[in-house]
mmCIF file of the N, C-alpha and C atoms, coordinates in Angstrom:
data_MODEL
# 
_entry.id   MODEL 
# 
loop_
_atom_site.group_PDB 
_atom_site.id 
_atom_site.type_symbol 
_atom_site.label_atom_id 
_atom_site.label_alt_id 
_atom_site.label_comp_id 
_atom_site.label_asym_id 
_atom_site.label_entity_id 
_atom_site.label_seq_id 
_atom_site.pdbx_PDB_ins_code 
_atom_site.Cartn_x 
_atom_site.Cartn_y 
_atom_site.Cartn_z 
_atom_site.occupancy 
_atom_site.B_iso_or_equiv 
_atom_site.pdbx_formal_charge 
_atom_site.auth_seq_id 
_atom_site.auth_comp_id 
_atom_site.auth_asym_id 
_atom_site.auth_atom_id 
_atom_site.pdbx_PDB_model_num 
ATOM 1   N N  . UNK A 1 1  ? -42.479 6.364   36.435 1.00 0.00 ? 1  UNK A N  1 
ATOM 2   C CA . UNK A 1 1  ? -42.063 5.687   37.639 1.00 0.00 ? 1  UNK A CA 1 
ATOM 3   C C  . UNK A 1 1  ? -41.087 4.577   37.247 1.00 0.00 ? 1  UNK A C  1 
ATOM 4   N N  . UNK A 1 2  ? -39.748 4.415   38.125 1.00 0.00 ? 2  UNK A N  1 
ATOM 5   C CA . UNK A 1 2  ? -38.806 3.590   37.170 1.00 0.00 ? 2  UNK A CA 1 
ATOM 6   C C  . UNK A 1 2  ? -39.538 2.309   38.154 1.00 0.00 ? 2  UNK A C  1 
ATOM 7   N N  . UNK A 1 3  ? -38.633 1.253   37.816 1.00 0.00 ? 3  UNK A N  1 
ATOM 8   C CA . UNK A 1 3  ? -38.910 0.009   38.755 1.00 0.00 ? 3  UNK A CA 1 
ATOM 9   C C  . UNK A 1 3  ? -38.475 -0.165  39.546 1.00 0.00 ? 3  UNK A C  1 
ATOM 10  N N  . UNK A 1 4  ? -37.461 0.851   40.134 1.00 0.00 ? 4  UNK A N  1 
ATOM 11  C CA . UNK A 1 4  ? -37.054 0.887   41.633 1.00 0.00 ? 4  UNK A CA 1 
ATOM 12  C C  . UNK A 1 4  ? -37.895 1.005   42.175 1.00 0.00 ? 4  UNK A C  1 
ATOM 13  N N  . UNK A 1 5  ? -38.734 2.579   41.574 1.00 0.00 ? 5  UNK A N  1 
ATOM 14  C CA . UNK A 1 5  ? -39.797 3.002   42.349 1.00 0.00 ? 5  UNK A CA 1 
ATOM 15  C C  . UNK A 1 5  ? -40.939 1.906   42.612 1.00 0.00 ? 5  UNK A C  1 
ATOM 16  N N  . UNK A 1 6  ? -41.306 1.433   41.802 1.00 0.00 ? 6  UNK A N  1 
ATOM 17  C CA . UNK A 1 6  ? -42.572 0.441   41.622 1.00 0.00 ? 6  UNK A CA 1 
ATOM 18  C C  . UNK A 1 6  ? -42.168 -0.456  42.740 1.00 0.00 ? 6  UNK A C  1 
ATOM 19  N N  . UNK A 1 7  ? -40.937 -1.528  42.696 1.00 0.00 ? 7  UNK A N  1 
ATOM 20  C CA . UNK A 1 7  ? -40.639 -2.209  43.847 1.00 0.00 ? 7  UNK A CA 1 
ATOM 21  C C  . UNK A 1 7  ? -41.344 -1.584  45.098 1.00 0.00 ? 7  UNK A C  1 
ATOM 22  N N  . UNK A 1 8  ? -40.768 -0.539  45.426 1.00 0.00 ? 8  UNK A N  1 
ATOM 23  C CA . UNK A 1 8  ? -40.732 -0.098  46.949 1.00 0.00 ? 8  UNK A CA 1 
ATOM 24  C C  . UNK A 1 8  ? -42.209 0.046   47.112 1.00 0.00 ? 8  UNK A C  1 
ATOM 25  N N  . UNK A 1 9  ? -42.984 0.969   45.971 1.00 0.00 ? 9  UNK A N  1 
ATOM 26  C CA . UNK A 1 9  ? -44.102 1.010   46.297 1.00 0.00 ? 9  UNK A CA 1 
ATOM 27  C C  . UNK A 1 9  ? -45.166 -0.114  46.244 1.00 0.00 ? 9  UNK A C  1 
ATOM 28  N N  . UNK A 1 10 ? -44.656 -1.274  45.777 1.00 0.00 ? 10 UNK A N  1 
ATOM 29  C CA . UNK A 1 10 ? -45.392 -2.602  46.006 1.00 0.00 ? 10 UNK A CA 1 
ATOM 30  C C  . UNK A 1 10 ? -45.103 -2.799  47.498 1.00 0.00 ? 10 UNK A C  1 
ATOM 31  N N  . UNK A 1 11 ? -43.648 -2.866  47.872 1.00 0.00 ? 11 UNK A N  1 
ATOM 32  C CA . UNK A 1 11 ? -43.383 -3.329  49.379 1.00 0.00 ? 11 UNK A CA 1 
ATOM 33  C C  . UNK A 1 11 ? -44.674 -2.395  49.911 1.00 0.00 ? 11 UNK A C  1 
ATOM 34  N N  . UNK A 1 12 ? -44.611 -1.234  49.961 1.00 0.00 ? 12 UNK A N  1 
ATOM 35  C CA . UNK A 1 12 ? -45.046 -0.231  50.977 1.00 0.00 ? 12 UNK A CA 1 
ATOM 36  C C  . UNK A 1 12 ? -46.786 -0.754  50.695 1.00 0.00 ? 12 UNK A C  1 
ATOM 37  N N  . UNK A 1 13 ? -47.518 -1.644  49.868 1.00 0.00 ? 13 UNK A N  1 
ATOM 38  C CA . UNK A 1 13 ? -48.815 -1.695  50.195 1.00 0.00 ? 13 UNK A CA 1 
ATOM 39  C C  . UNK A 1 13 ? -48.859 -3.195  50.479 1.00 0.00 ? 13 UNK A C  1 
ATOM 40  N N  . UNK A 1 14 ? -48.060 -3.942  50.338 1.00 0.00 ? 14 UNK A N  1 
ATOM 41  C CA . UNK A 1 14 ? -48.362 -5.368  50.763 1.00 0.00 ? 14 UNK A CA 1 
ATOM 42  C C  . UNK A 1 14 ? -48.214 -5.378  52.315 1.00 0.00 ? 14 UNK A C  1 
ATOM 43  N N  . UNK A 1 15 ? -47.130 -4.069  52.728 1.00 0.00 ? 15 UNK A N  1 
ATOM 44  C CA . UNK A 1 15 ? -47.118 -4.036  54.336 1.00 0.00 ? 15 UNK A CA 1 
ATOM 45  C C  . UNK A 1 15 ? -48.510 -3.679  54.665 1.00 0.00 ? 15 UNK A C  1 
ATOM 46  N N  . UNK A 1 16 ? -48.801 -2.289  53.775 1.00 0.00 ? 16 UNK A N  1 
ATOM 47  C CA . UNK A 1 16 ? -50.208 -1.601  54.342 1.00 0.00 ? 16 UNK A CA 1 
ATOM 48  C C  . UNK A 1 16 ? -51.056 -3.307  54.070 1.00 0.00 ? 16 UNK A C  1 
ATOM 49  N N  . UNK A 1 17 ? -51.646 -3.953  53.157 1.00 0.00 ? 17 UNK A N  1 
ATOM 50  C CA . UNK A 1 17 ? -52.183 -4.700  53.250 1.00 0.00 ? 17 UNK A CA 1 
ATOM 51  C C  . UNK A 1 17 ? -52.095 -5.715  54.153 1.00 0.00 ? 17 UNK A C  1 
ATOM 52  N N  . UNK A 1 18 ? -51.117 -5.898  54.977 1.00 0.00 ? 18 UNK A N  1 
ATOM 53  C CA . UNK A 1 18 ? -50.591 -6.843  56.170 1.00 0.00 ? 18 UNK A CA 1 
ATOM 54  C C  . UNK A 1 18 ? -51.369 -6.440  57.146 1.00 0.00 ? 18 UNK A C  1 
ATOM 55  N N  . UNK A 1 19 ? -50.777 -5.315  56.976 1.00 0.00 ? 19 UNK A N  1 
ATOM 56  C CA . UNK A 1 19 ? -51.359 -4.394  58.541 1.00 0.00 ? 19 UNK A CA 1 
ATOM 57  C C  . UNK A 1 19 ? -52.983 -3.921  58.889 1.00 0.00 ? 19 UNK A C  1 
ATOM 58  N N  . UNK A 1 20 ? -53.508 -3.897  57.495 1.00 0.00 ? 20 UNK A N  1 
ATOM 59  C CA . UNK A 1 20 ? -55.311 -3.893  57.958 1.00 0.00 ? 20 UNK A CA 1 
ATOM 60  C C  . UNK A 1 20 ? -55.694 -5.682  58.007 1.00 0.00 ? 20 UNK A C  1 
ATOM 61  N N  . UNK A 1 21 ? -54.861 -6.307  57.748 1.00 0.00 ? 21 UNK A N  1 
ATOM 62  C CA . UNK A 1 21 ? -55.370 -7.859  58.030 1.00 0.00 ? 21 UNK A CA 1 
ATOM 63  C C  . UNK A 1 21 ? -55.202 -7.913  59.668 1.00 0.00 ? 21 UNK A C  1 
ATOM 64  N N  . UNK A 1 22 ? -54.199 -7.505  60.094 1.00 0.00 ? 22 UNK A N  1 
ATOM 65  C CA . UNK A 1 22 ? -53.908 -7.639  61.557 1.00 0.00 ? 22 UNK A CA 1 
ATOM 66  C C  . UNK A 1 22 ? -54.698 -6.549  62.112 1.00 0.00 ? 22 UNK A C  1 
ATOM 67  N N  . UNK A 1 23 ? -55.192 -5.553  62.127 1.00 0.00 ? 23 UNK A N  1 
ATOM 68  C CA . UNK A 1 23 ? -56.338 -4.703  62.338 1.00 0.00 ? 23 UNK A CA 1 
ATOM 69  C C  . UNK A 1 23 ? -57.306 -5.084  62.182 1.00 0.00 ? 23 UNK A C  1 
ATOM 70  N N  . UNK A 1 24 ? -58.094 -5.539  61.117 1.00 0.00 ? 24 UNK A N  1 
ATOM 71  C CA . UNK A 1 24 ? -59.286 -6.648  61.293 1.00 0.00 ? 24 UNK A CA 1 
ATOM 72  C C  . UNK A 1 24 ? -59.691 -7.518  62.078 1.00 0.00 ? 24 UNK A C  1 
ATOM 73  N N  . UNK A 1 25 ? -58.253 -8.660  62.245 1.00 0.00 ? 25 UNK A N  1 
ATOM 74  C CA . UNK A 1 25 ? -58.425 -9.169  63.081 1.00 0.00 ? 25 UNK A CA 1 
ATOM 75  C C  . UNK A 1 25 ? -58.583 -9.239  64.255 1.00 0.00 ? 25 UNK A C  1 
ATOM 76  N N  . UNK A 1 26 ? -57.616 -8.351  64.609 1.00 0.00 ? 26 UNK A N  1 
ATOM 77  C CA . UNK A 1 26 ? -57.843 -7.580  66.195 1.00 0.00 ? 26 UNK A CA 1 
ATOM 78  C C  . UNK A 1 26 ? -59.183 -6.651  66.323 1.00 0.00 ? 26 UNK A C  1 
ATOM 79  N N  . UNK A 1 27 ? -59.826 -6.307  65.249 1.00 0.00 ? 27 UNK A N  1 
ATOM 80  C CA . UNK A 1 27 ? -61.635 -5.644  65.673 1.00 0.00 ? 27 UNK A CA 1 
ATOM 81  C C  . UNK A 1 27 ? -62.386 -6.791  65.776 1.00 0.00 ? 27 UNK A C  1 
ATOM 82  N N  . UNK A 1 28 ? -62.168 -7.823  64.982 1.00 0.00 ? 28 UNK A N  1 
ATOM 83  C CA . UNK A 1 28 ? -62.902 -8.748  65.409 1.00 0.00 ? 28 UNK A CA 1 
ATOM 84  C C  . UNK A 1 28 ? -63.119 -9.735  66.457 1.00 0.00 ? 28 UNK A C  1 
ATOM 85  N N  . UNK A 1 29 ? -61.846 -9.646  67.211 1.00 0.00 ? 29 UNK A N  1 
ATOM 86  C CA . UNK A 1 29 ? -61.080 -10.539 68.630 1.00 0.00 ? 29 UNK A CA 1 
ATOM 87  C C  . UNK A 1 29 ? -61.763 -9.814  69.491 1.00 0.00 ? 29 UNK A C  1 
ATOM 88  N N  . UNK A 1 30 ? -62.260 -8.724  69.278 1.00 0.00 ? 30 UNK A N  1 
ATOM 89  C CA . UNK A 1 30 ? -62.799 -7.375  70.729 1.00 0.00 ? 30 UNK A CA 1 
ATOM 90  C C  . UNK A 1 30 ? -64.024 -8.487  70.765 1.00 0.00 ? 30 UNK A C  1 
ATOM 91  N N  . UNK A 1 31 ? -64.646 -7.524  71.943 1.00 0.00 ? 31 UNK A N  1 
ATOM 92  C CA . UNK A 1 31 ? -65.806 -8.122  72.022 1.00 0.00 ? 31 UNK A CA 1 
ATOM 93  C C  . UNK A 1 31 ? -66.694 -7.648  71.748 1.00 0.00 ? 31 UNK A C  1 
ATOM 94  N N  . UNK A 1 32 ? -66.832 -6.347  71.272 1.00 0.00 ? 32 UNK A N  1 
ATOM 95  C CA . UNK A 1 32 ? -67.965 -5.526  69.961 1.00 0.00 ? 32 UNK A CA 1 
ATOM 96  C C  . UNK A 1 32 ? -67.195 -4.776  69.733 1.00 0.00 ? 32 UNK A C  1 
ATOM 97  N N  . UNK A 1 33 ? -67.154 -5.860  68.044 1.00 0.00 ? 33 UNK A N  1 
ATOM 98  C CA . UNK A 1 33 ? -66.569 -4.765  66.936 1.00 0.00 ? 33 UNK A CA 1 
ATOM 99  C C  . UNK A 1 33 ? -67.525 -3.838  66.415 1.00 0.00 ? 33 UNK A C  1 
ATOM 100 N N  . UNK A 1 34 ? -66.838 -2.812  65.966 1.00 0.00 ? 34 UNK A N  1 
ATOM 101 C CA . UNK A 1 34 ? -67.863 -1.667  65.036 1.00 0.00 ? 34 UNK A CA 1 
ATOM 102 C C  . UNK A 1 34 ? -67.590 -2.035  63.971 1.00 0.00 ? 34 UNK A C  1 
ATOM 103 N N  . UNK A 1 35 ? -68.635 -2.678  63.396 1.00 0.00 ? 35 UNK A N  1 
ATOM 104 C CA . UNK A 1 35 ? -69.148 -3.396  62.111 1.00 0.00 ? 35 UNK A CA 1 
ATOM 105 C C  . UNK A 1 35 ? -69.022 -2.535  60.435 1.00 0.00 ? 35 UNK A C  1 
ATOM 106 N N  . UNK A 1 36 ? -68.540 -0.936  60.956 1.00 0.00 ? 36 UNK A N  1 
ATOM 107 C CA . UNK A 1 36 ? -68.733 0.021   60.166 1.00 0.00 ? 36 UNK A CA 1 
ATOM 108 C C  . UNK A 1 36 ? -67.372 0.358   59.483 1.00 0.00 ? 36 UNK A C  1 
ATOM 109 N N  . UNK A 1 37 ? -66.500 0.208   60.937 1.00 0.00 ? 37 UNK A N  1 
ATOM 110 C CA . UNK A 1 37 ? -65.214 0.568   60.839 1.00 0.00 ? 37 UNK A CA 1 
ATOM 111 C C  . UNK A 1 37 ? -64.625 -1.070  60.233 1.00 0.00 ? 37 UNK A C  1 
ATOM 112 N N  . UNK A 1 38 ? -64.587 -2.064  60.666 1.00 0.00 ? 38 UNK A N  1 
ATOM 113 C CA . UNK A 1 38 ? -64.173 -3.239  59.568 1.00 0.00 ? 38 UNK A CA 1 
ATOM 114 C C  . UNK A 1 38 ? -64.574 -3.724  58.406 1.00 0.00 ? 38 UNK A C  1 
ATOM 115 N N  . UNK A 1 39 ? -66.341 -2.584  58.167 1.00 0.00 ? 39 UNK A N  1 
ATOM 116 C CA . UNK A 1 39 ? -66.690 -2.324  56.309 1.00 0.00 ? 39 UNK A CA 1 
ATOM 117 C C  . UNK A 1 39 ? -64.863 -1.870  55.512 1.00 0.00 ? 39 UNK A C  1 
ATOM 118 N N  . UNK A 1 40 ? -65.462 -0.293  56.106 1.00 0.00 ? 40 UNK A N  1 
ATOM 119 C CA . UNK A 1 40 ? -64.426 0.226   55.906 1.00 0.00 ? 40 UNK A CA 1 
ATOM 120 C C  . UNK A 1 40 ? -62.466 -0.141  55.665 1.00 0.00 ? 40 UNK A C  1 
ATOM 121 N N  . UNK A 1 41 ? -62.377 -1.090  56.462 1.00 0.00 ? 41 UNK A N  1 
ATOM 122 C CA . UNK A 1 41 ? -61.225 -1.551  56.926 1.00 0.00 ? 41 UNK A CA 1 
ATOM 123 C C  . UNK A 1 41 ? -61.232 -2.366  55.442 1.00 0.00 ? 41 UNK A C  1 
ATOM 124 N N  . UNK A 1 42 ? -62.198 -3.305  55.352 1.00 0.00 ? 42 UNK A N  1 
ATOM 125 C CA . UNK A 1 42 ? -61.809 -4.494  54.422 1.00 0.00 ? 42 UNK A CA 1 
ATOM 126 C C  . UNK A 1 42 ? -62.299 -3.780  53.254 1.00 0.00 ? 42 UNK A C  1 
ATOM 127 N N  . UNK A 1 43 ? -62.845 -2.260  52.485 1.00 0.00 ? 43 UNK A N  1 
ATOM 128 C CA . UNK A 1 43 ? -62.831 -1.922  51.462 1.00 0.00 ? 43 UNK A CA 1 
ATOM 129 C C  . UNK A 1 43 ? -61.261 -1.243  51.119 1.00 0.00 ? 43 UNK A C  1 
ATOM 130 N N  . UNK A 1 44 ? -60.536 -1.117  52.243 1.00 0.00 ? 44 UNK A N  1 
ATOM 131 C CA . UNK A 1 44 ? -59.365 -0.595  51.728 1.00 0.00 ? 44 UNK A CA 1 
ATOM 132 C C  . UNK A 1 44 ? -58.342 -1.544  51.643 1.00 0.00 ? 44 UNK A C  1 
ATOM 133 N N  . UNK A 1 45 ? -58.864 -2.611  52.203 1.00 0.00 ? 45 UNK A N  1 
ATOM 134 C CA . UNK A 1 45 ? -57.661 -3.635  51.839 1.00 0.00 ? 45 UNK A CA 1 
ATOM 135 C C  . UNK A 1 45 ? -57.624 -4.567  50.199 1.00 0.00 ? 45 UNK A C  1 
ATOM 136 N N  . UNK A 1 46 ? -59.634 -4.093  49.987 1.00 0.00 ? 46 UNK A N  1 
ATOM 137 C CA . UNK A 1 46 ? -59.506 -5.339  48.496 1.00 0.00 ? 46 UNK A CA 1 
ATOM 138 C C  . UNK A 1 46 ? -59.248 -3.679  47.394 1.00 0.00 ? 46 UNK A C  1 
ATOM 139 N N  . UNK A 1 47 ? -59.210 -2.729  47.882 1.00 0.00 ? 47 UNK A N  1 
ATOM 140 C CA . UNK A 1 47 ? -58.506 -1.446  47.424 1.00 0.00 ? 47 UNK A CA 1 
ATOM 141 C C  . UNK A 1 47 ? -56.418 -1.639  46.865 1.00 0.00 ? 47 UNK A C  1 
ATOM 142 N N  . UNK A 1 48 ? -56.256 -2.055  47.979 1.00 0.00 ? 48 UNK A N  1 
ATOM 143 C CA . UNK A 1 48 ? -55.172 -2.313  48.141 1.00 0.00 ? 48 UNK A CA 1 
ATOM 144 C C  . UNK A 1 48 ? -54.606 -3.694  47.061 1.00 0.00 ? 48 UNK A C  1 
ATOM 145 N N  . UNK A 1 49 ? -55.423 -4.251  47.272 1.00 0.00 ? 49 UNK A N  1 
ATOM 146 C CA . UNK A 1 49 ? -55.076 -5.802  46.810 1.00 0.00 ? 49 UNK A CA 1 
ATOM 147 C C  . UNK A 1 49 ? -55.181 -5.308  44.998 1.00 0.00 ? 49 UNK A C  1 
ATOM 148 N N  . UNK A 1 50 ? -56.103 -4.721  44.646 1.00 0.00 ? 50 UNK A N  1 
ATOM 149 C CA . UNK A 1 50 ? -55.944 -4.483  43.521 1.00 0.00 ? 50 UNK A CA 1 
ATOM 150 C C  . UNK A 1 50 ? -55.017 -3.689  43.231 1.00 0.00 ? 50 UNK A C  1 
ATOM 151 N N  . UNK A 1 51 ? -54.069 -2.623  43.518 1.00 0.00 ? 51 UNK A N  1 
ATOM 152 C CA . UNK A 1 51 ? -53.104 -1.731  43.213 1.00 0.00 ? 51 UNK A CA 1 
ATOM 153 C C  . UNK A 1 51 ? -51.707 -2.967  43.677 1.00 0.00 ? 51 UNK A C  1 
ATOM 154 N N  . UNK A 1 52 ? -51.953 -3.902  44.392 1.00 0.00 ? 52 UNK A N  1 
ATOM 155 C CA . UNK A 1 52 ? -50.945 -4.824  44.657 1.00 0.00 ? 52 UNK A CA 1 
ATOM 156 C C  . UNK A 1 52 ? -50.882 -5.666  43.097 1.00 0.00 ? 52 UNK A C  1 
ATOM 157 N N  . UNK A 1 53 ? -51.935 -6.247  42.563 1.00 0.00 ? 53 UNK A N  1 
ATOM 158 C CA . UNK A 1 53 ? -52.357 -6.833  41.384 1.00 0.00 ? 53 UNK A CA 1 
ATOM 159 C C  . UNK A 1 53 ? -51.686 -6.131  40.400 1.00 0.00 ? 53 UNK A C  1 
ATOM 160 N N  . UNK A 1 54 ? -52.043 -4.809  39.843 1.00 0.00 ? 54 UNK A N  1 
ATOM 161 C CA . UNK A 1 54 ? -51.845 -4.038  38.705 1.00 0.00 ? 54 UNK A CA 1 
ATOM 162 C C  . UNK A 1 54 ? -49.837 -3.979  39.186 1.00 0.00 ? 54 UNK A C  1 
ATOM 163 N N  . UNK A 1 55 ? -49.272 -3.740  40.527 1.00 0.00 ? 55 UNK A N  1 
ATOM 164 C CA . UNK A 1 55 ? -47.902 -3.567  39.830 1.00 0.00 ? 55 UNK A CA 1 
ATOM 165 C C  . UNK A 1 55 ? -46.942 -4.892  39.596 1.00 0.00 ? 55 UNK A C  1 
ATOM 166 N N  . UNK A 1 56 ? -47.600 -5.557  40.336 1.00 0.00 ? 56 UNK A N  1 
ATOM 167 C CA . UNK A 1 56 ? -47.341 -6.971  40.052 1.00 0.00 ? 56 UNK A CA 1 
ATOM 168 C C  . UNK A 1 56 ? -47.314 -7.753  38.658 1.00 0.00 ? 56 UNK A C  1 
ATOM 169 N N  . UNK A 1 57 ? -48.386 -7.324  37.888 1.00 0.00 ? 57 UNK A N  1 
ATOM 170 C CA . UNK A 1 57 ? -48.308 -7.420  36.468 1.00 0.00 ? 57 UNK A CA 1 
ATOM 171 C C  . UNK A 1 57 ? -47.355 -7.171  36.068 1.00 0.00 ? 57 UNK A C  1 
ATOM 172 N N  . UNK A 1 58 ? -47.253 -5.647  36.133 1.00 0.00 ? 58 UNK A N  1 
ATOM 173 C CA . UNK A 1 58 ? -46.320 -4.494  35.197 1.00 0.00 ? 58 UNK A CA 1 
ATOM 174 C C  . UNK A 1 58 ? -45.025 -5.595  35.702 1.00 0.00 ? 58 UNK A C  1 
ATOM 175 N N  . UNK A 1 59 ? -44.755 -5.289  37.085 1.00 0.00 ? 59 UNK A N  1 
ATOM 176 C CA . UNK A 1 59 ? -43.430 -5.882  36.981 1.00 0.00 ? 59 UNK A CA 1 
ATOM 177 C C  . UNK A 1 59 ? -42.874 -7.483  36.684 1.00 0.00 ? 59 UNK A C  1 
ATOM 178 N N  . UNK A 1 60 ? -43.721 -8.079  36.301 1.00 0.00 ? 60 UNK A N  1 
ATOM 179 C CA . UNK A 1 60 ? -43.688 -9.601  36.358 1.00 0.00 ? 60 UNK A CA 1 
ATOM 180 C C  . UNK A 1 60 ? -43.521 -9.664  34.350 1.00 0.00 ? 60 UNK A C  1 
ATOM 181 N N  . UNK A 1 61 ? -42.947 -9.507  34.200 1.00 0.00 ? 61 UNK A N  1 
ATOM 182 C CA . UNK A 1 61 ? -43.317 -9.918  32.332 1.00 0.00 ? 61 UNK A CA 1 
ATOM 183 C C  . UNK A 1 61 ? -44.027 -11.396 32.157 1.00 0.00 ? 61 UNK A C  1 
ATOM 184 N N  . UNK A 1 62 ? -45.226 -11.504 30.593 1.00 0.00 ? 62 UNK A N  1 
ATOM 185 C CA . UNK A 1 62 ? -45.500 -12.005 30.528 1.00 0.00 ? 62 UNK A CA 1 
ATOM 186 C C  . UNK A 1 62 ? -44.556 -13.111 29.665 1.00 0.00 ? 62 UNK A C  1 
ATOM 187 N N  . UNK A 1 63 ? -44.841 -14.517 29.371 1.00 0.00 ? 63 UNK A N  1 
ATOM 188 C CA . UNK A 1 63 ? -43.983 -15.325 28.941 1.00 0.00 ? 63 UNK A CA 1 
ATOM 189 C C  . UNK A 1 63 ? -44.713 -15.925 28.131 1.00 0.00 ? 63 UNK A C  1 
ATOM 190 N N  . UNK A 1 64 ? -44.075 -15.743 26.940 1.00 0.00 ? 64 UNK A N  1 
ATOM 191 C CA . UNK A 1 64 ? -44.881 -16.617 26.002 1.00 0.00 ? 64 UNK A CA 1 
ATOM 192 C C  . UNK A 1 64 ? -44.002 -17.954 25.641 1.00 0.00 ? 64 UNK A C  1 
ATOM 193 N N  . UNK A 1 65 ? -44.946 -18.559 25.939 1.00 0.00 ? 65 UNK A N  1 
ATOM 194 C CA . UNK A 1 65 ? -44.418 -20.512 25.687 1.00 0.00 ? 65 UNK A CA 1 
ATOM 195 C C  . UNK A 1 65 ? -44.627 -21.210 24.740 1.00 0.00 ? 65 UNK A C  1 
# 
């Protein structure tokens, strides 16, 4: 995967990760949320957050001082 690719595919999960924050929030604004479906919701976002983590590394070099 070059680092073009990696870029875009970071963009494309920090959106997805945007977008189950604003989905959460809006199950929780209802007035009965299904408690099952925002399990669900927030296992794919700390899902997310970690594949956000790992390319973030890769693409960030480390610096030695």
């Amino acid at each position: 995967m070059t680092e073009a690719e990696m870029k875009k595919r970071l963009a494309a999960l920090q959106s997805e990760h945007r977008d189950l924050d604003i989905a959460i929030s809006a199950l929780l604004d209802t007035g009965g949320p299904d408690q099952l479906q925002v399990a669900r919701l927030k296992k794919r976002k700390l899902k997310l957050r970690d594949q956000i983590s790992v390319l973030e590394d890769y693409l960030t070099p480390d610096i030695i001082a």
